[in-house]
mmCIF file of C-alpha atoms in Angstrom:
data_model
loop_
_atom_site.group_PDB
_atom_site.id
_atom_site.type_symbol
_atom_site.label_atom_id
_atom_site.label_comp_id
_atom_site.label_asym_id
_atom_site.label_seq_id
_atom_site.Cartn_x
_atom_site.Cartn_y
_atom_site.Cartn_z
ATOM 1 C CA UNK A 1064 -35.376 -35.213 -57.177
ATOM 2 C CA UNK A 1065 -31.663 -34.344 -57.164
ATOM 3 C CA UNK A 1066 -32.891 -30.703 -55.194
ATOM 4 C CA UNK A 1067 -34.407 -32.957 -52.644
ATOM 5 C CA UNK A 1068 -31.542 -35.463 -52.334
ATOM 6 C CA UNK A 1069 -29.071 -32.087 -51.921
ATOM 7 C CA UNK A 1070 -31.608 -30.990 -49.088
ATOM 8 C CA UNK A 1071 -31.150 -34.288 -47.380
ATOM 9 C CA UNK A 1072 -27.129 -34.348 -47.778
ATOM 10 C CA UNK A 1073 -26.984 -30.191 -46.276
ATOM 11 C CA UNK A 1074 -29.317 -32.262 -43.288
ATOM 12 C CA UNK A 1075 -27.432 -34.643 -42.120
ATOM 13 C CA UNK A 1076 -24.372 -32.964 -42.855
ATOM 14 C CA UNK A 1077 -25.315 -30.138 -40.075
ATOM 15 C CA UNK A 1078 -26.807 -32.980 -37.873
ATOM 16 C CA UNK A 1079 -23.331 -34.761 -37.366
ATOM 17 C CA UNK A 1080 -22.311 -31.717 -36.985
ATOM 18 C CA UNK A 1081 -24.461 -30.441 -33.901
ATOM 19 C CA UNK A 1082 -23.996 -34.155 -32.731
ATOM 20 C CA UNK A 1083 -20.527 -34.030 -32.950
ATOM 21 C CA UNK A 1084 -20.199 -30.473 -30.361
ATOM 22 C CA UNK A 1085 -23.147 -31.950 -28.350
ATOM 23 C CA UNK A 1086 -20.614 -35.151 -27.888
ATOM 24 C CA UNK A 1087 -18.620 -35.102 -24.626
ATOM 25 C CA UNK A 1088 -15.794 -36.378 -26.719
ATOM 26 C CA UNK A 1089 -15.852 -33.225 -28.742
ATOM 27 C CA UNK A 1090 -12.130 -31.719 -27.886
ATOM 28 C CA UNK A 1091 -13.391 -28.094 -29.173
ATOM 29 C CA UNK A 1092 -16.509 -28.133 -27.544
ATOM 30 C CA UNK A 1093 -15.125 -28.727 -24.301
ATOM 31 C CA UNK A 1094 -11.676 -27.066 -24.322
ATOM 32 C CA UNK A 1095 -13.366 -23.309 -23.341
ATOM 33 C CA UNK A 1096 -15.481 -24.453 -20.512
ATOM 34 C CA UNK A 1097 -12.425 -26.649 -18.659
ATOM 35 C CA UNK A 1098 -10.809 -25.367 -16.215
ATOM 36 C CA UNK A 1099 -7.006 -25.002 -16.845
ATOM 37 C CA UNK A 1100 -6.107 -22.856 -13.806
ATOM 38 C CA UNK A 1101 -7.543 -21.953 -10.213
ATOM 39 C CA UNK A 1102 -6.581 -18.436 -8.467
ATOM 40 C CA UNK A 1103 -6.559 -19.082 -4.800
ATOM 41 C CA UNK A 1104 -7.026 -16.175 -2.414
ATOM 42 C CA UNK A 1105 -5.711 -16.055 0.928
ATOM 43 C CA UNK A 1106 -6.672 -13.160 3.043
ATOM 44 C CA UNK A 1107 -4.518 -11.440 5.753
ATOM 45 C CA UNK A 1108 -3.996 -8.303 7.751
ATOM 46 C CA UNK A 1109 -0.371 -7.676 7.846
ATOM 47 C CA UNK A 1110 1.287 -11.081 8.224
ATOM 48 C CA UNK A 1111 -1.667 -12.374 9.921
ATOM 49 C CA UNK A 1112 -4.861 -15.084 8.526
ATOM 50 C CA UNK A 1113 -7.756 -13.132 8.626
ATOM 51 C CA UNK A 1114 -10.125 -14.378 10.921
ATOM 52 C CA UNK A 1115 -13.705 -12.879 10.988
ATOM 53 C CA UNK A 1116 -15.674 -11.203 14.126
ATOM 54 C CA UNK A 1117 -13.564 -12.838 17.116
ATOM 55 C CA UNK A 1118 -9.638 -11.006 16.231
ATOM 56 C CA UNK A 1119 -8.351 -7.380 16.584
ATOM 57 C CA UNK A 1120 -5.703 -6.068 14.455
ATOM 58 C CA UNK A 1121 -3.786 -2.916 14.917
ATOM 59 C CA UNK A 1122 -3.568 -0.835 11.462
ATOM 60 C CA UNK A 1123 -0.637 1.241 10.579
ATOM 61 C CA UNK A 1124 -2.120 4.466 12.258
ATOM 62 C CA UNK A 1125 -2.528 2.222 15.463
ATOM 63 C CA UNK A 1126 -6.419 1.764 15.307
ATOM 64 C CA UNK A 1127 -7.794 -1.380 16.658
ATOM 65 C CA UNK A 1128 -10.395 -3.296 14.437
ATOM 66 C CA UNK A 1129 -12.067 -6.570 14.183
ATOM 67 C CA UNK A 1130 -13.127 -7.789 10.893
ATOM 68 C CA UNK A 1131 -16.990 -9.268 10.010
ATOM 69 C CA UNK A 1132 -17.655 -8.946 6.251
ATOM 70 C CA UNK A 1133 -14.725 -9.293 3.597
ATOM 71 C CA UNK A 1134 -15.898 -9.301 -0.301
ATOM 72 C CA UNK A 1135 -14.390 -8.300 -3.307
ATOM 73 C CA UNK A 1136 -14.862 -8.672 -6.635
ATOM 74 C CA UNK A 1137 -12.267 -9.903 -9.451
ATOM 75 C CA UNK A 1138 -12.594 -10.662 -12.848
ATOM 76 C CA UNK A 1139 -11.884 -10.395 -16.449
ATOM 77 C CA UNK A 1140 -8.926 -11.955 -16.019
ATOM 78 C CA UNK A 1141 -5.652 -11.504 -18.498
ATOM 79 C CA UNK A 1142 -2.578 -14.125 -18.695
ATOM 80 C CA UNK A 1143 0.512 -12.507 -21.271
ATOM 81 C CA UNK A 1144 2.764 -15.682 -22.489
ATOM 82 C CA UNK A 1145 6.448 -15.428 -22.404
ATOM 83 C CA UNK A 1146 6.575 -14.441 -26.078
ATOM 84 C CA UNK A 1147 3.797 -11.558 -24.877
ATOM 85 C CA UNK A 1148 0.937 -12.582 -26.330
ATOM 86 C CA UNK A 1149 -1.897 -12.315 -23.955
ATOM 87 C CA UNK A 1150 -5.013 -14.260 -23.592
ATOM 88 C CA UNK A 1151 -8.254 -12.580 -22.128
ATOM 89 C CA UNK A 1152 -10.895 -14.279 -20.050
ATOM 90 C CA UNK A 1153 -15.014 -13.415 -21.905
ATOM 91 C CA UNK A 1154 -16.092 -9.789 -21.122
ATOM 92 C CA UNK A 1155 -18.272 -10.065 -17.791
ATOM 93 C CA UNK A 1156 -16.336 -13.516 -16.015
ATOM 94 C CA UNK A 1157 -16.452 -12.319 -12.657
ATOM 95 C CA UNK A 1158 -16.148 -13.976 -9.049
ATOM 96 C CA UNK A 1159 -16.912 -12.626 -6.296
ATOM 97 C CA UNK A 1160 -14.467 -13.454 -2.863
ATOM 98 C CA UNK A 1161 -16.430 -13.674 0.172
ATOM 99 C CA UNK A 1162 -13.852 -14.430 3.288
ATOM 100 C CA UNK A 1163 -16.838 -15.798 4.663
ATOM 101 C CA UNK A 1164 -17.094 -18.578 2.000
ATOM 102 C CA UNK A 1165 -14.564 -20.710 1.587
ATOM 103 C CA UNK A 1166 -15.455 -22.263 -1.851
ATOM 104 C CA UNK A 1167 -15.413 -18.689 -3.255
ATOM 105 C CA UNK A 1168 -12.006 -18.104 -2.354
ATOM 106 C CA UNK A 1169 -11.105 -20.623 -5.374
ATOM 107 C CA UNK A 1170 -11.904 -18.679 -8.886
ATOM 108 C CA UNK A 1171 -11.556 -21.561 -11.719
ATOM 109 C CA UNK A 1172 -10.265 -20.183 -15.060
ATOM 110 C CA UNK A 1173 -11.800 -21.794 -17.870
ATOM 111 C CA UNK A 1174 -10.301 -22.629 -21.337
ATOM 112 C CA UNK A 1175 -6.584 -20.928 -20.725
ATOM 113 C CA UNK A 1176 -4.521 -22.356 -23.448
ATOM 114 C CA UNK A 1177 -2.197 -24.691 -22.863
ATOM 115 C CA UNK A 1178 1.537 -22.199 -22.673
ATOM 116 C CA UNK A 1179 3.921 -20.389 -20.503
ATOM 117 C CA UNK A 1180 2.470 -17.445 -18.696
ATOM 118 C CA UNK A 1181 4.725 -14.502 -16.682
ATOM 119 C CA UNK A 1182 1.919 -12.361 -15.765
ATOM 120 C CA UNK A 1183 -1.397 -12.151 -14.852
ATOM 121 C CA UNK A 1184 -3.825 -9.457 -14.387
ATOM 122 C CA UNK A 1185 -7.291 -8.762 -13.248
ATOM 123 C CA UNK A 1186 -10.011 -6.546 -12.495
ATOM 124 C CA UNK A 1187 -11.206 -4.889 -9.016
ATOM 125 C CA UNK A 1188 -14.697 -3.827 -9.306
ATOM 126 C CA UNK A 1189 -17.071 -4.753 -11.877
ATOM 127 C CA UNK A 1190 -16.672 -3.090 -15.157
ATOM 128 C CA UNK A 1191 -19.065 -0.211 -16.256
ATOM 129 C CA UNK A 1192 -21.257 -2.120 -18.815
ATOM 130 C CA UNK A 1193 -22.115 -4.902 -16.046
ATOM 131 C CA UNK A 1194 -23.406 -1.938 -13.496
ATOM 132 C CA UNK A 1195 -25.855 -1.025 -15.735
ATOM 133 C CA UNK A 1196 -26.876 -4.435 -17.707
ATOM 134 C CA UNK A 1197 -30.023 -5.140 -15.132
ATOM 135 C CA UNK A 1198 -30.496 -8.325 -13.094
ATOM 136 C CA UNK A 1199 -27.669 -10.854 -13.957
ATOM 137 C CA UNK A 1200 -27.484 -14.108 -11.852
ATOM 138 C CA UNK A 1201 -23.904 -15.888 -10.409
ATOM 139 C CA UNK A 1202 -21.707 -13.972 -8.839
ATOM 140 C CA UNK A 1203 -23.147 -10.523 -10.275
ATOM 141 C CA UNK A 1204 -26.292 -11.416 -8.593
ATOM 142 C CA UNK A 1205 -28.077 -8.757 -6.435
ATOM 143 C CA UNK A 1206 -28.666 -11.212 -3.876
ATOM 144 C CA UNK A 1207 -25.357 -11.441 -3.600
ATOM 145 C CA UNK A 1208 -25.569 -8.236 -1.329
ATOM 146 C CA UNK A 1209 -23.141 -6.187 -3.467
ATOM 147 C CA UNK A 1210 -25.498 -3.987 -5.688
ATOM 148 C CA UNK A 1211 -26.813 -0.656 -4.835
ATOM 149 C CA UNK A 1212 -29.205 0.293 -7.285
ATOM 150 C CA UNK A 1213 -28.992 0.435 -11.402
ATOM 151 C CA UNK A 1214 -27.736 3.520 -11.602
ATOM 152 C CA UNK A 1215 -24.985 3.698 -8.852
ATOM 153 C CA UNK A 1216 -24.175 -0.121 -9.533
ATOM 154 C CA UNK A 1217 -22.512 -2.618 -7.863
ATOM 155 C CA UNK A 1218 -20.353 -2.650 -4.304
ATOM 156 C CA UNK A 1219 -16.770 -3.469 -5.689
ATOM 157 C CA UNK A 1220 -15.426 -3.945 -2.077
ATOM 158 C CA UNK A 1221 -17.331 -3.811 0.898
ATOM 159 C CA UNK A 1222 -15.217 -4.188 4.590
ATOM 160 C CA UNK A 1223 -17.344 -4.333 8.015
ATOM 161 C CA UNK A 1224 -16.050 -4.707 11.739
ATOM 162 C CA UNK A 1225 -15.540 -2.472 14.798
ATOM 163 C CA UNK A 1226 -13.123 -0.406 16.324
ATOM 164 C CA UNK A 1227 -13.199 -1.475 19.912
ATOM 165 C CA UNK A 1228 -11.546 1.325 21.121
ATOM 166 C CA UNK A 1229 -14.151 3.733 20.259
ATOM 167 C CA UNK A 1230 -17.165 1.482 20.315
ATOM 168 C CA UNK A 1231 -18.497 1.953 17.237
ATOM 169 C CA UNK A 1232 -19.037 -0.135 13.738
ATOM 170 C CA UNK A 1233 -17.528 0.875 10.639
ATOM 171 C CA UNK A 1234 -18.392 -0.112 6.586
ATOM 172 C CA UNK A 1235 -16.557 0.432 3.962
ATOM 173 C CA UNK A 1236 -18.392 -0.256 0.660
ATOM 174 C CA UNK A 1237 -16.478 1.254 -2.207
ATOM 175 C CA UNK A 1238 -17.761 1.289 -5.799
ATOM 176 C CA UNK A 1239 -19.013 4.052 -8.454
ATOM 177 C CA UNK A 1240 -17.386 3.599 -12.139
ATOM 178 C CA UNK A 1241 -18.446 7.375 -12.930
ATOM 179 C CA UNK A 1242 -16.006 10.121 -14.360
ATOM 180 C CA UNK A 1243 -13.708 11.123 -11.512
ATOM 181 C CA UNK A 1244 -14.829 8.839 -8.951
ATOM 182 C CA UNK A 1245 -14.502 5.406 -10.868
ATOM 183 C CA UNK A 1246 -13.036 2.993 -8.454
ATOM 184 C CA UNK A 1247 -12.359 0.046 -10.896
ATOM 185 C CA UNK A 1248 -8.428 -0.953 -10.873
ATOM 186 C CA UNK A 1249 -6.728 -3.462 -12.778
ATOM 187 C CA UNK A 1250 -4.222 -5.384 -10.654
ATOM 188 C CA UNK A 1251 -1.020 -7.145 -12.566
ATOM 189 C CA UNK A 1252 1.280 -9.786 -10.946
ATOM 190 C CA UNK A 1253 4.740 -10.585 -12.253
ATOM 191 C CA UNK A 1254 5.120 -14.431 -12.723
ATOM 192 C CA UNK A 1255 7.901 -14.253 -14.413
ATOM 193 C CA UNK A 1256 9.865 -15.832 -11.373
ATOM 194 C CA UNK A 1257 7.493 -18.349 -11.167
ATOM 195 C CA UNK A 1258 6.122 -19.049 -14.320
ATOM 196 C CA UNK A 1259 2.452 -20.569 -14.382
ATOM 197 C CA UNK A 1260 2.693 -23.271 -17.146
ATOM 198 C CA UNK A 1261 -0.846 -24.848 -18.868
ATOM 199 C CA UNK A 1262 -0.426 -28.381 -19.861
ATOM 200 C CA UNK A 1263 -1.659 -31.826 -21.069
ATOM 201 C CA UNK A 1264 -5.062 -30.980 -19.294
ATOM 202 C CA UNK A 1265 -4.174 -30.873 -15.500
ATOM 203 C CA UNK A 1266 -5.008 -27.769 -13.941
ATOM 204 C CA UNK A 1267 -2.537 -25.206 -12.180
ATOM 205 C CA UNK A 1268 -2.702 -22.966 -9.006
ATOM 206 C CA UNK A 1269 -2.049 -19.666 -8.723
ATOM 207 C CA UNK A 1270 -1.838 -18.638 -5.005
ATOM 208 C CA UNK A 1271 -2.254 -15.084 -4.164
ATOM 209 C CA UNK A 1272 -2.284 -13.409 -0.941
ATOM 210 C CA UNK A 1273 -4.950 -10.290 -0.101
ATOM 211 C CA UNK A 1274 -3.759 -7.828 2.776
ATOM 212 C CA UNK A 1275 -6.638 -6.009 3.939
ATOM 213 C CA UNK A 1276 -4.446 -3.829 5.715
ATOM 214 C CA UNK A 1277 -3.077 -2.097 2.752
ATOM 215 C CA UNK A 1278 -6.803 -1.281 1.907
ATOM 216 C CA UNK A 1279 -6.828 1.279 5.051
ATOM 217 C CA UNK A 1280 -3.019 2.837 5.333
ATOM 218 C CA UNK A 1281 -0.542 0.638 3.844
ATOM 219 C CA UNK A 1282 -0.842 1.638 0.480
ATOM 220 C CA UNK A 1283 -0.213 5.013 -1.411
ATOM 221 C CA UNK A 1284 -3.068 7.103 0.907
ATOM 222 C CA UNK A 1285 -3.674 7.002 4.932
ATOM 223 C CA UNK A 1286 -7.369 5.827 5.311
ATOM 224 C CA UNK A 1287 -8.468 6.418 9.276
ATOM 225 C CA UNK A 1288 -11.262 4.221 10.272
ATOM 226 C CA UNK A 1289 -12.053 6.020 13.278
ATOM 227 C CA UNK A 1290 -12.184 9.313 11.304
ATOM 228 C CA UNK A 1291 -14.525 7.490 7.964
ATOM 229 C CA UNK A 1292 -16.021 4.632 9.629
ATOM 230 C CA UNK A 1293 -18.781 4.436 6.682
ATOM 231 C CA UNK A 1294 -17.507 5.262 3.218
ATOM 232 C CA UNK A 1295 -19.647 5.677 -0.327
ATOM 233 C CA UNK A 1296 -18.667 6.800 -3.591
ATOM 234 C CA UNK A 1297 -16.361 9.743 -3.523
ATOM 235 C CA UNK A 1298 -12.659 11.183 -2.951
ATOM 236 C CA UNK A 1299 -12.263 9.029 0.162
ATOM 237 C CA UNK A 1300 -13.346 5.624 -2.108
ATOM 238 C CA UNK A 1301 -11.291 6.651 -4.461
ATOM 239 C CA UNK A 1302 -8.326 6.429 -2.014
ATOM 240 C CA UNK A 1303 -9.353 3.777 -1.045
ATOM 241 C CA UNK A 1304 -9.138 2.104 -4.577
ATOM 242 C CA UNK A 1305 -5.892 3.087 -4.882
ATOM 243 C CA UNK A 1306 -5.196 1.067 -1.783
ATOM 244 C CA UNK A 1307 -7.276 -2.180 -2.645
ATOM 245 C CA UNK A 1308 -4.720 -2.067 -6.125
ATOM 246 C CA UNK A 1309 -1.862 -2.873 -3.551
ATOM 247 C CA UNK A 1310 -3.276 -5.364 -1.269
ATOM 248 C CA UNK A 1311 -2.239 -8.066 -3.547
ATOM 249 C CA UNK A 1312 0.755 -10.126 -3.840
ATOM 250 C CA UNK A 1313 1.880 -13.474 -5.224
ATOM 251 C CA UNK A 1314 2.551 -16.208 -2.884
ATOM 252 C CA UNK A 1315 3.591 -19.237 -4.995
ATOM 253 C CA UNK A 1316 2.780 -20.859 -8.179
ATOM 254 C CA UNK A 1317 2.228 -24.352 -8.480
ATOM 255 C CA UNK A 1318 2.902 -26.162 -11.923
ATOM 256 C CA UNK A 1319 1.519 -29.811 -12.487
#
């Protein structure tokens, strides 16, 4: 009798307990899956708003280009506190930016503690364990147009247009994760001039501002579209990774 009457206690004890996480009151339960901060993505060339399919631009060599497809992947995000602790997004939180798409130019961070934050960094490409993990859904989805195949993985970033001055389309699709030709980069912002703060549940902005340009020649390597107007896996990618590290900057920061 007092066995079963112990078995009964350990039961109801665990089923306030799964009640009390399943509750939408449940402070715990819900802190990791709110959203604390959003990381806003403006794309440019140069100085200028993208705008896809109807503008030229002019890169640094002087080559004329129009833009149609813009997307990039970020993730596995990193935020180091003033007192340089650092707090890491899950293993495999990725978003992909798709010019294209305006919602996906917003990536939501969920469950950033509440703090003072001078840096942030983040991922360019998908890490090595996610090219090979087999159909995922979300933004690691193959429909997403960004996979190759399960063992060359997925298209980090992947740039599409024409150069009107020689009549012909170009595509840059850069990815591989391989030895020598791994094009993942990890990209860090200094906030400490504008400090992101986390607080009493409202949710900050980080603004950032992606300059395709830099992707071609305005970072550490000159990248001639007219001269690699489709690019794969290789030394020229891996230039071009170099590049993509640069292209982005920190507009403003805005605190609640």
């Amino acid at each position: 009798m007092k066995k079963n009457f112990l078995s009964v206690a350990i039961l109801l004890l665990m089923s306030t307990f799964i009640a009390s996480c399943n509750d939408s009151s449940c402070d715990d339960c819900n802190e990791a899956t709110t959203v604390k901060a959003k990381i806003v993505f403006s794309n440019t060339v140069g100085t200028q708003a993208l705008t896809l399919k109807t503008a030229n631009y002019n890169d640094t060599l002087g080559e004329t280009f129009s833009v149609s497809t813009l997307k990039y992947y970020v993730g596995e995000a990193q935020f180091t506190r003033t007192d340089g602790t650092v707090w890491k997004q899950a293993a495999g939180s990725y978003a992909l930016i798709d010019a294209s798409e305006q919602t996906s130019l917003t990536w939501p961070v969920q469950g950033l503690p509440d703090g003072t934050y001078k840096n942030l960094s983040f991922l360019v490409g998908v890490d090595s364990v996610y090219n090979v993990s087999g159909a995922q859904l979300g933004a690691l989805d193959p429909l997403n147009e960004m996979f190759w195949d399960w063992n060359t993985g997925y298209v980090f970033f992947k740039l599409e247009g024409n150069t009107p001055d020689t009549t012909a389309r170009y595509t840059l699709h850069v990815g591989g994760f391989r030895g020598q030709y791994n094009t993942i980069r990890r990209v860090n912002l200094d906030l400490s001039a504008q400090p992101l703060t986390i607080k009493n549940g409202a949710v900050s902005e980080i603004d950032i501002r992606t300059n395709v340009q830099k992707v071609l020649n305005g970072g550490p390597h000159q990248i001639s579209i007219w001269a690699n107007p489709g690019m794969m896996p290789g030394a020229v990618a891996m230039k071009c990774a170099d590049n993509y590290a640069t292209m982005f900057s920190l507009i403003t920061v805005k605190n609640p």
